[in-house]
mmCIF file of C-alpha atoms in Angstrom:
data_model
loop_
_atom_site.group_PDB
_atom_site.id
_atom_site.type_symbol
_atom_site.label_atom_id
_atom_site.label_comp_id
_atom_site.label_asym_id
_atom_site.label_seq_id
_atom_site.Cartn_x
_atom_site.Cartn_y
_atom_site.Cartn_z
ATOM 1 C CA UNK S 27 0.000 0.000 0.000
ATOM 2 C CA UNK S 28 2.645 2.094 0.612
ATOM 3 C CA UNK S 29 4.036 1.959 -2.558
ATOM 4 C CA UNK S 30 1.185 2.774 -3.864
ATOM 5 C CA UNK S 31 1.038 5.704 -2.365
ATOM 6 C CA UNK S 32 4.467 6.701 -3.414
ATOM 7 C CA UNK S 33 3.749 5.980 -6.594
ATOM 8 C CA UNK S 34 0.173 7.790 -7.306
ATOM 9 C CA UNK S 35 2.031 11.051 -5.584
ATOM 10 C CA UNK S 36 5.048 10.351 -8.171
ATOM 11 C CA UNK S 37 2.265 10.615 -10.445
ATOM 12 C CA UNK S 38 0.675 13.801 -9.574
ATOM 13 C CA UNK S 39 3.891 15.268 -8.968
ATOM 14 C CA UNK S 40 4.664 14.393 -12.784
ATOM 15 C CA UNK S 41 1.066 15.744 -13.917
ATOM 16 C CA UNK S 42 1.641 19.029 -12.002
ATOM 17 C CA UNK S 43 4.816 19.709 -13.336
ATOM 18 C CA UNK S 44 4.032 19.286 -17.000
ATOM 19 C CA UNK S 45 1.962 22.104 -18.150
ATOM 20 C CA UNK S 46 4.544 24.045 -16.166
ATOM 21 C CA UNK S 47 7.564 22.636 -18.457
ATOM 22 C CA UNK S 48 5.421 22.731 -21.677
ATOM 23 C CA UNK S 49 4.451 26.287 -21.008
ATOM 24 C CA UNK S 50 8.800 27.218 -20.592
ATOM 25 C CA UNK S 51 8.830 25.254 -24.055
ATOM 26 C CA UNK S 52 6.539 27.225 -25.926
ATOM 27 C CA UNK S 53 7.870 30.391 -23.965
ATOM 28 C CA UNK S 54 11.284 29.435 -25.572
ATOM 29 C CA UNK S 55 12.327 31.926 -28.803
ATOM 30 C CA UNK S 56 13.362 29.275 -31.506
ATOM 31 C CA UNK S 57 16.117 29.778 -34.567
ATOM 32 C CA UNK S 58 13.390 30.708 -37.006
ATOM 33 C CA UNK S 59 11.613 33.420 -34.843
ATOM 34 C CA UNK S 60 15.051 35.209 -34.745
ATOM 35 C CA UNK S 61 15.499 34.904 -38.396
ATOM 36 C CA UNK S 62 12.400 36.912 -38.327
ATOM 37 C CA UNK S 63 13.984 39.386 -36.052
ATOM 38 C CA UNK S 64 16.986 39.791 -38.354
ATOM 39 C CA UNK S 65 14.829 40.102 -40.949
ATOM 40 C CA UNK S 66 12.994 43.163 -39.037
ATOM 41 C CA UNK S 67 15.848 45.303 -38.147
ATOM 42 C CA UNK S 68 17.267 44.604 -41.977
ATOM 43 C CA UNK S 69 14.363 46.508 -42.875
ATOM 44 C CA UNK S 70 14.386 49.287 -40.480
ATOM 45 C CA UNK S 71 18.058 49.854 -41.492
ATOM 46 C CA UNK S 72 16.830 50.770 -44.674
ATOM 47 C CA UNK S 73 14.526 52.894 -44.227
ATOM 48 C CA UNK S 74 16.804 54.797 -42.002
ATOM 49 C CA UNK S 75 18.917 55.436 -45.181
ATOM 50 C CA UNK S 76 16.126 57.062 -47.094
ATOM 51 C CA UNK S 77 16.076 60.009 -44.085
ATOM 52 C CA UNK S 78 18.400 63.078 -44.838
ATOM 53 C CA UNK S 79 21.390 63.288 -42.135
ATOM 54 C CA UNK S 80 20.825 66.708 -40.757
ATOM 55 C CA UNK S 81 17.052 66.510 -40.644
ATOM 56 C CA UNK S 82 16.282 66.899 -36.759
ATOM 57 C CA UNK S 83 13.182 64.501 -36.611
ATOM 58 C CA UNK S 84 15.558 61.813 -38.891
ATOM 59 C CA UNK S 85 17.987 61.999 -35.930
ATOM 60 C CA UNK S 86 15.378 61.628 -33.210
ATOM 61 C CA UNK S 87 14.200 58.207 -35.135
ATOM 62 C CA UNK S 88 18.368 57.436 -35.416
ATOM 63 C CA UNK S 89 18.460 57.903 -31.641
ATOM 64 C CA UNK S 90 15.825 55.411 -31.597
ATOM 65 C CA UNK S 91 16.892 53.130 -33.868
ATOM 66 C CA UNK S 92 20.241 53.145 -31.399
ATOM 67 C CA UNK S 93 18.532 52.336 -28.115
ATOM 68 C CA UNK S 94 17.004 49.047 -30.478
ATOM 69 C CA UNK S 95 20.394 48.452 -31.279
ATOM 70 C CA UNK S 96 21.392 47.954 -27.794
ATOM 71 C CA UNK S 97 18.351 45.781 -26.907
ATOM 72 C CA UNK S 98 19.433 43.551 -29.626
ATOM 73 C CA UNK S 99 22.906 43.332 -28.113
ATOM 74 C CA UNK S 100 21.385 42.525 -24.961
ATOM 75 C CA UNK S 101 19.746 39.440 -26.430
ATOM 76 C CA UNK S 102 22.895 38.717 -28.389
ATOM 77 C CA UNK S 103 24.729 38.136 -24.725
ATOM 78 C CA UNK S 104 22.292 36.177 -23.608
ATOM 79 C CA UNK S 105 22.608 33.762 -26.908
ATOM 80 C CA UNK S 106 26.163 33.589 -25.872
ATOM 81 C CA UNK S 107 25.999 32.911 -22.355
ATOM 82 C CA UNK S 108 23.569 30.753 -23.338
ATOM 83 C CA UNK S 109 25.559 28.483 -25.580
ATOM 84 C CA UNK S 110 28.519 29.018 -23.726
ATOM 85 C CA UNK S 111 26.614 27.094 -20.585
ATOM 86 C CA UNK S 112 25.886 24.224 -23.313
ATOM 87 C CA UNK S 113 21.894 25.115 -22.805
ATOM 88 C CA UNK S 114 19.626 24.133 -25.387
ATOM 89 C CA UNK S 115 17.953 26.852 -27.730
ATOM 90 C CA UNK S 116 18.694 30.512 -27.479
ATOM 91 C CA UNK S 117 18.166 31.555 -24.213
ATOM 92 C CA UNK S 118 15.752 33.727 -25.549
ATOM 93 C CA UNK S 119 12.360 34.292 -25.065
ATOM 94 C CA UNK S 120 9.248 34.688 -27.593
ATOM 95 C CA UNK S 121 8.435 37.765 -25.053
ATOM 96 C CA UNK S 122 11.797 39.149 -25.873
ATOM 97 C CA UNK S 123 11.812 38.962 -29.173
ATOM 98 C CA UNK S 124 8.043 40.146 -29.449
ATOM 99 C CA UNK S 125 9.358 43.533 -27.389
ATOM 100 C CA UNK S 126 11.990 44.427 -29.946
ATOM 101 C CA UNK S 127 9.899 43.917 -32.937
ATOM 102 C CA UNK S 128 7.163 45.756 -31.916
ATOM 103 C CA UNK S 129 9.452 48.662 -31.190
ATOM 104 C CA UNK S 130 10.630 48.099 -34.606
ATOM 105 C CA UNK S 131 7.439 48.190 -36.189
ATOM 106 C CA UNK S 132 6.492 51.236 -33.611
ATOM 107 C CA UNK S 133 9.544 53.082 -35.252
ATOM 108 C CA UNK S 134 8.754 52.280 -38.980
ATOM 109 C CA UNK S 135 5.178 52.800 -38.662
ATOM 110 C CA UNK S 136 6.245 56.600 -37.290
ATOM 111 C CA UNK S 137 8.762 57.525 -39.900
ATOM 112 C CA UNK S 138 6.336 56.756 -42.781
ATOM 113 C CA UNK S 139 4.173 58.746 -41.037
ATOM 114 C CA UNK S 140 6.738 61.279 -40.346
ATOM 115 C CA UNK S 141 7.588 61.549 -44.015
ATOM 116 C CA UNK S 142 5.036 60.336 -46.189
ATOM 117 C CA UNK S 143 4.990 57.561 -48.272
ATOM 118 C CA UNK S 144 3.904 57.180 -51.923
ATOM 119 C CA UNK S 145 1.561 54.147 -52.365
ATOM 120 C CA UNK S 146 2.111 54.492 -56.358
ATOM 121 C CA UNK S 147 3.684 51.423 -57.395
ATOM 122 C CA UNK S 148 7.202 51.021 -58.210
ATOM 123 C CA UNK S 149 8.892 48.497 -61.090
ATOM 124 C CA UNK S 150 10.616 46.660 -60.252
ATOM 125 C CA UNK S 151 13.310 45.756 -63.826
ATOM 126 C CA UNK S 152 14.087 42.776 -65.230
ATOM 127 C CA UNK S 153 17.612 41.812 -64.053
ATOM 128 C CA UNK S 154 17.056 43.171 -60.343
ATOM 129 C CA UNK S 155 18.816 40.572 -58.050
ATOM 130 C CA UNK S 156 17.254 39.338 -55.166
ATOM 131 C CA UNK S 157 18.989 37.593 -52.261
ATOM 132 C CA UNK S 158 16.774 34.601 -50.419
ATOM 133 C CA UNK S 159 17.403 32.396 -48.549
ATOM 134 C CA UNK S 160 15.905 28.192 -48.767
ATOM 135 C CA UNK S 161 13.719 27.232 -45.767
ATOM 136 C CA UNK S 162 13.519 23.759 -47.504
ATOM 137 C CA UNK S 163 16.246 21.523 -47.695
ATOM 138 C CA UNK S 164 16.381 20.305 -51.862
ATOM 139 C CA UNK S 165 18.500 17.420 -53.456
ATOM 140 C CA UNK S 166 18.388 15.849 -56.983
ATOM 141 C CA UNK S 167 18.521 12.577 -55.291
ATOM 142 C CA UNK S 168 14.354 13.034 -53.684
ATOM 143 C CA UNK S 169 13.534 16.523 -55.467
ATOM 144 C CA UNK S 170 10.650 15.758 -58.427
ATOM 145 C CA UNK S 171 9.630 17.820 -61.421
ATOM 146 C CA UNK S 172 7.048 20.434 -60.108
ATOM 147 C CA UNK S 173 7.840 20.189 -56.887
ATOM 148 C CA UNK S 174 7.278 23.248 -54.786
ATOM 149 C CA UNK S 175 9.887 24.670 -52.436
ATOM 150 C CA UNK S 176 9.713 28.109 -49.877
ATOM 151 C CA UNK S 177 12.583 30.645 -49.867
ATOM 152 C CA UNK S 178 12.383 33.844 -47.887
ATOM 153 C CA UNK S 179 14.527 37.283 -48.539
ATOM 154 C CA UNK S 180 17.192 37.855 -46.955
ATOM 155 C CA UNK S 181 18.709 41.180 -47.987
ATOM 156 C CA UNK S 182 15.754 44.490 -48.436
ATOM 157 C CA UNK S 183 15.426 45.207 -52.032
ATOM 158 C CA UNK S 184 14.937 49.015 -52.706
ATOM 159 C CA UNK S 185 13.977 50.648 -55.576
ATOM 160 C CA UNK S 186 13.305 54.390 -56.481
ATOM 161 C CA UNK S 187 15.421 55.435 -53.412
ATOM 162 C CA UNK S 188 12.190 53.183 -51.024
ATOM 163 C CA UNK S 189 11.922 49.455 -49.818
ATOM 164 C CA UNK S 190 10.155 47.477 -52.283
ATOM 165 C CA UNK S 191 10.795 43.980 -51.103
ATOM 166 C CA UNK S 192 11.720 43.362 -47.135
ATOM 167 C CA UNK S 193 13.463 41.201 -45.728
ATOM 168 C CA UNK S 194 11.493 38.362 -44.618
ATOM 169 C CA UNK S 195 9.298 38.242 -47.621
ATOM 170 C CA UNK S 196 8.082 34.754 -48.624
ATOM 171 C CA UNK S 197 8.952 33.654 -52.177
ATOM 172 C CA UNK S 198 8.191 30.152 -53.577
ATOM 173 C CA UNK S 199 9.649 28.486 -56.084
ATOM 174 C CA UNK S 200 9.472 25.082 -58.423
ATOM 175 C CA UNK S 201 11.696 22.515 -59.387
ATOM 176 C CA UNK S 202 11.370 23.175 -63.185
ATOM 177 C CA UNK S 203 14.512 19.732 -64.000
ATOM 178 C CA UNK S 204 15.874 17.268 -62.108
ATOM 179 C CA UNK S 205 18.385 14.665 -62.868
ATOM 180 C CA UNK S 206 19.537 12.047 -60.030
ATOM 181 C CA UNK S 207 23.362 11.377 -59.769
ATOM 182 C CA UNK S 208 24.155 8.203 -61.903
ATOM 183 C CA UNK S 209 27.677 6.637 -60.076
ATOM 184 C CA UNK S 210 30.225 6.940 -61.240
ATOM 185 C CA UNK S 211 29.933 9.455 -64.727
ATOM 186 C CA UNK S 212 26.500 11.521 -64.202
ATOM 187 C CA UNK S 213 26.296 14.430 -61.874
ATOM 188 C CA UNK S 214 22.764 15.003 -60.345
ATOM 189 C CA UNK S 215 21.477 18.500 -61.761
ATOM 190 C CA UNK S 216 18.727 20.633 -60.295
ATOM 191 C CA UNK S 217 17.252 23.276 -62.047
ATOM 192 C CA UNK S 218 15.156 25.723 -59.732
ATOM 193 C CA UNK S 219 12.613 28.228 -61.070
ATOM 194 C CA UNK S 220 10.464 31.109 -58.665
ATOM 195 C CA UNK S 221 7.172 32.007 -59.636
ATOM 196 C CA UNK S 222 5.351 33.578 -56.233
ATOM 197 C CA UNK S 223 6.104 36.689 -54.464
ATOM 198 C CA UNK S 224 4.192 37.025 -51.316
ATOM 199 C CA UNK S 225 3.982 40.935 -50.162
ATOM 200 C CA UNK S 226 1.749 41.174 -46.875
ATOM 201 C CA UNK S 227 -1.499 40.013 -47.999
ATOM 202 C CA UNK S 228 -0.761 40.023 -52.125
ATOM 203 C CA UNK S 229 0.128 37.941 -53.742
ATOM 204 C CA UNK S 230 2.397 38.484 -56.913
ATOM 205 C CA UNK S 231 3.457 36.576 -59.876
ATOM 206 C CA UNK S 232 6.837 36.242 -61.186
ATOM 207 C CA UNK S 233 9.591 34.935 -63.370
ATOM 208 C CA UNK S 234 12.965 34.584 -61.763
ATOM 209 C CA UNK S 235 15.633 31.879 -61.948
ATOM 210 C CA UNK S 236 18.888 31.558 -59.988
ATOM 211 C CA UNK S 237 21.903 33.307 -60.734
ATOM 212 C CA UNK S 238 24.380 32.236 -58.014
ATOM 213 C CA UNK S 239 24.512 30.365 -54.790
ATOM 214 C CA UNK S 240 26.868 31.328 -51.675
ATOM 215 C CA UNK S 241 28.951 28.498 -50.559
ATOM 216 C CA UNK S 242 28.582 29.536 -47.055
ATOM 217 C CA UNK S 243 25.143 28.942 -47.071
ATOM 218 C CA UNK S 244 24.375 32.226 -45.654
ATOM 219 C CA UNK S 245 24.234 36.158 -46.664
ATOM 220 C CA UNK S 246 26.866 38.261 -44.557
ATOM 221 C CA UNK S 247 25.330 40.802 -42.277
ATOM 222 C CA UNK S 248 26.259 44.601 -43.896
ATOM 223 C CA UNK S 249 28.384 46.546 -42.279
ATOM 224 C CA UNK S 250 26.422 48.950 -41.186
ATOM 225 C CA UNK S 251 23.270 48.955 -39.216
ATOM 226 C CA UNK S 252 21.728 47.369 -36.541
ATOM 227 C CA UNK S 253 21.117 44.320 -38.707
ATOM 228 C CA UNK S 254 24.680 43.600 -38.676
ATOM 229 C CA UNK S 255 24.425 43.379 -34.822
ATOM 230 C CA UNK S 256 22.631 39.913 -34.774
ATOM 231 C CA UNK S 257 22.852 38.514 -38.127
ATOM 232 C CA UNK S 258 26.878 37.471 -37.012
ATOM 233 C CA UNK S 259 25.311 35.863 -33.744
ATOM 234 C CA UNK S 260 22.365 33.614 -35.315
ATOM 235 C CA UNK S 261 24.682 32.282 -38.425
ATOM 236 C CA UNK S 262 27.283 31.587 -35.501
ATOM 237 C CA UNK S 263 24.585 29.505 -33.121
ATOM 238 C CA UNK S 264 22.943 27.629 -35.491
ATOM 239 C CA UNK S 265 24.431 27.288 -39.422
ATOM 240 C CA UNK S 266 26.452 24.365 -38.290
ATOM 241 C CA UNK S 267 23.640 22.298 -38.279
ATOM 242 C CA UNK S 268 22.109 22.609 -41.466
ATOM 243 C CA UNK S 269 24.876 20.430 -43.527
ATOM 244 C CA UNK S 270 27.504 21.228 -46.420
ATOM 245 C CA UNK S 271 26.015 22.487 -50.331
ATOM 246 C CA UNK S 272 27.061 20.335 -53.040
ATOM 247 C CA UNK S 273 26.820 21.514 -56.369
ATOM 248 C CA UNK S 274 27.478 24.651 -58.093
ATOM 249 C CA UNK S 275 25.902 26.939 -60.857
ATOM 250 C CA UNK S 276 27.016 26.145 -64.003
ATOM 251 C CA UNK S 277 26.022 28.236 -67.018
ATOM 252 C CA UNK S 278 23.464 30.433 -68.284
ATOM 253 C CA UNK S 279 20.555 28.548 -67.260
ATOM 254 C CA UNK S 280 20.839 28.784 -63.500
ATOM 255 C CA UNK S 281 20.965 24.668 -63.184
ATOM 256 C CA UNK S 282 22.794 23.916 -59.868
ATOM 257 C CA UNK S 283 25.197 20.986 -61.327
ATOM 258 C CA UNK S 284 27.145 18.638 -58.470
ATOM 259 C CA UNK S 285 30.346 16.712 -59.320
ATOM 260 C CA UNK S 286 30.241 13.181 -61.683
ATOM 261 C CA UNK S 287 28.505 10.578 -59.396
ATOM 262 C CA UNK S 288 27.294 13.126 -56.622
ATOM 263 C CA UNK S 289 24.010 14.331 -56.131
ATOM 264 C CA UNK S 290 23.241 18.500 -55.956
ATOM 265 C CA UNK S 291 22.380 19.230 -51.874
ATOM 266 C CA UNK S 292 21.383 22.493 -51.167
ATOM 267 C CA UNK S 293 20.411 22.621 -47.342
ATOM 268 C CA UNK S 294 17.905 24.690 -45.553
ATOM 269 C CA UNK S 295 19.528 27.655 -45.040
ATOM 270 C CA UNK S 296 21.341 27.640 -48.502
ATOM 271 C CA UNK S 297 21.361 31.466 -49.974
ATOM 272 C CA UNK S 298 20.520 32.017 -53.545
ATOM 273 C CA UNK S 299 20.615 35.136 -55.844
ATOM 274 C CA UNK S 300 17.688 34.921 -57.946
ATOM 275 C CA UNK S 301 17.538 37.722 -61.131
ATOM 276 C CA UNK S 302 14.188 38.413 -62.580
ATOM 277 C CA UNK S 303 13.549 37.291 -66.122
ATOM 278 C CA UNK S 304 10.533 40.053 -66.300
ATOM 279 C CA UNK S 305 9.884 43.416 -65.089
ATOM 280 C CA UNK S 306 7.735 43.329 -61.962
ATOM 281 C CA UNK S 307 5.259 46.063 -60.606
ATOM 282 C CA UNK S 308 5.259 46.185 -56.794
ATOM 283 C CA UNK S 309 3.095 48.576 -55.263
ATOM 284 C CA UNK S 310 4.345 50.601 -52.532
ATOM 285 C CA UNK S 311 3.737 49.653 -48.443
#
């Protein structure tokens, strides 16, 4: 009997616990909701370059944009100290995170305001380079014809002196030709087309193929701005895991070609230039 006991309070003691521990889990900021953070402070960096330097109110908002700078290098400690203690996930918190971007979107939202913005569309011409990055892992060994693949930009694109395209903009693309590896004297081949551009709530048709791929799997932060601050610190935490790229562009077409007998492996995570093969309109945020 009294092990029974023992064991129904084990049991209880378990039960109690749990929603406790699953509530810390969801509380926990994962990989991707900093990518979205990066992806937020990329865009307020460049809207901070469309403001004039002397203009009084532009340096109030650059004052701003400096105090979000430091709460971003607060979180960037705690990722270290984090990993440095051989924790698991950031150290971070969705609440955290949450704070920063809304104080992000607080500061955007006032220097449109501020300054006016144009909602005439803008065009976007064919040739413009945009930088994305995969969120799917592809490889000519599974990929099929037609298959459909997510991507997400990684660098703002600007155009007419405003942000067109931010960061963090969902793109999707389609495997347009595939050939397996054939051991030991055919290379596996992918050749990856983008069709879908998907700007708040429109959606936007286009014609883009890759031009190049990084090696490193990953965009370097610019210089300058606060985006630089954390980009460095989430490529450092977590690009390990995602695997090495094998293949390479080879041509005009944009095919991503891998050595004789190898298949083409382009992790999640993999960076792409994609060019436009049409002019596109975007209309203005």
């Amino acid at each position: 009997m009294a092990m029974f006991r023992r064991f129904c309070f084990a049991l209880l003691l378990i039960l109690a616990l749990a929603p406790a521990a699953s509530a810390a889990g969801r509380d926990e900021a994962l990989p991707k909701d900093l990518r979205r953070l990066q992806d937020d402070v990329a865009n307020l960096d460049s809207e901070l370059r469309d403001l004039e330097p002397d203009d009084p109110k532009a340096d109030t908002f650059r004052q701003r944009a400096d105090e979000i700078g430091e709460d971003v290098i607060y979180l960037k400690v705690k990722m270290r100290r984090a990993r440095k203690a051989g924790r698991e996930g950031t150290g971070v918190t969705l609440d955290e995170v949450a704070e920063v971007q809304g104080q992000i979107q607080d500061l955007r939202d006032e220097i449109g305001a501020a300054f006016g913005r144009d909602n005439r569309e803008v065009r976007l011409a064919t040739g413009t380079e945009i930088t994305v990055r995969l969120e799917d892992p592809l490889s000519s060994r599974t990929a099929r014809r037609e298959d459909r693949f997510d991507a997400t930009v990684v660098t703002p694109v600007r155009s007419g002196g405003v942000l067109s395209v931010p960061a963090g903009t969902r793109v999707r693309g389609v495997v347009a030709e595939v050939e397996p590896a054939e051991r030991p004297s055919r290379a596996g081949r992918l050749q990856l087309e983008f069709d879908t551009l998907y700007l708040e709530s429109q959606r936007l048709e286009i014609r883009a193929g890759v031009a190049a791929m990084e090696g490193g799997g990953r965009k370097p932060a610019e210089k300058a701005g606060i985006g630089a601050v954390l980009g460095g610190v989430i490529g450092g935490l977590f690009e390990g895991k995602r695997g090495a790229i094998v293949g390479a562009i080879v041509g005009g077409s944009g095919a991503v070609v891998a050595t004789k007998g190898d298949d083409v492996e382009l992790p999640a995570g993999t960076v792409l230039t994609v060019r436009l093969n049409e002019d596109l309109a975007v209309p203005r945020r």
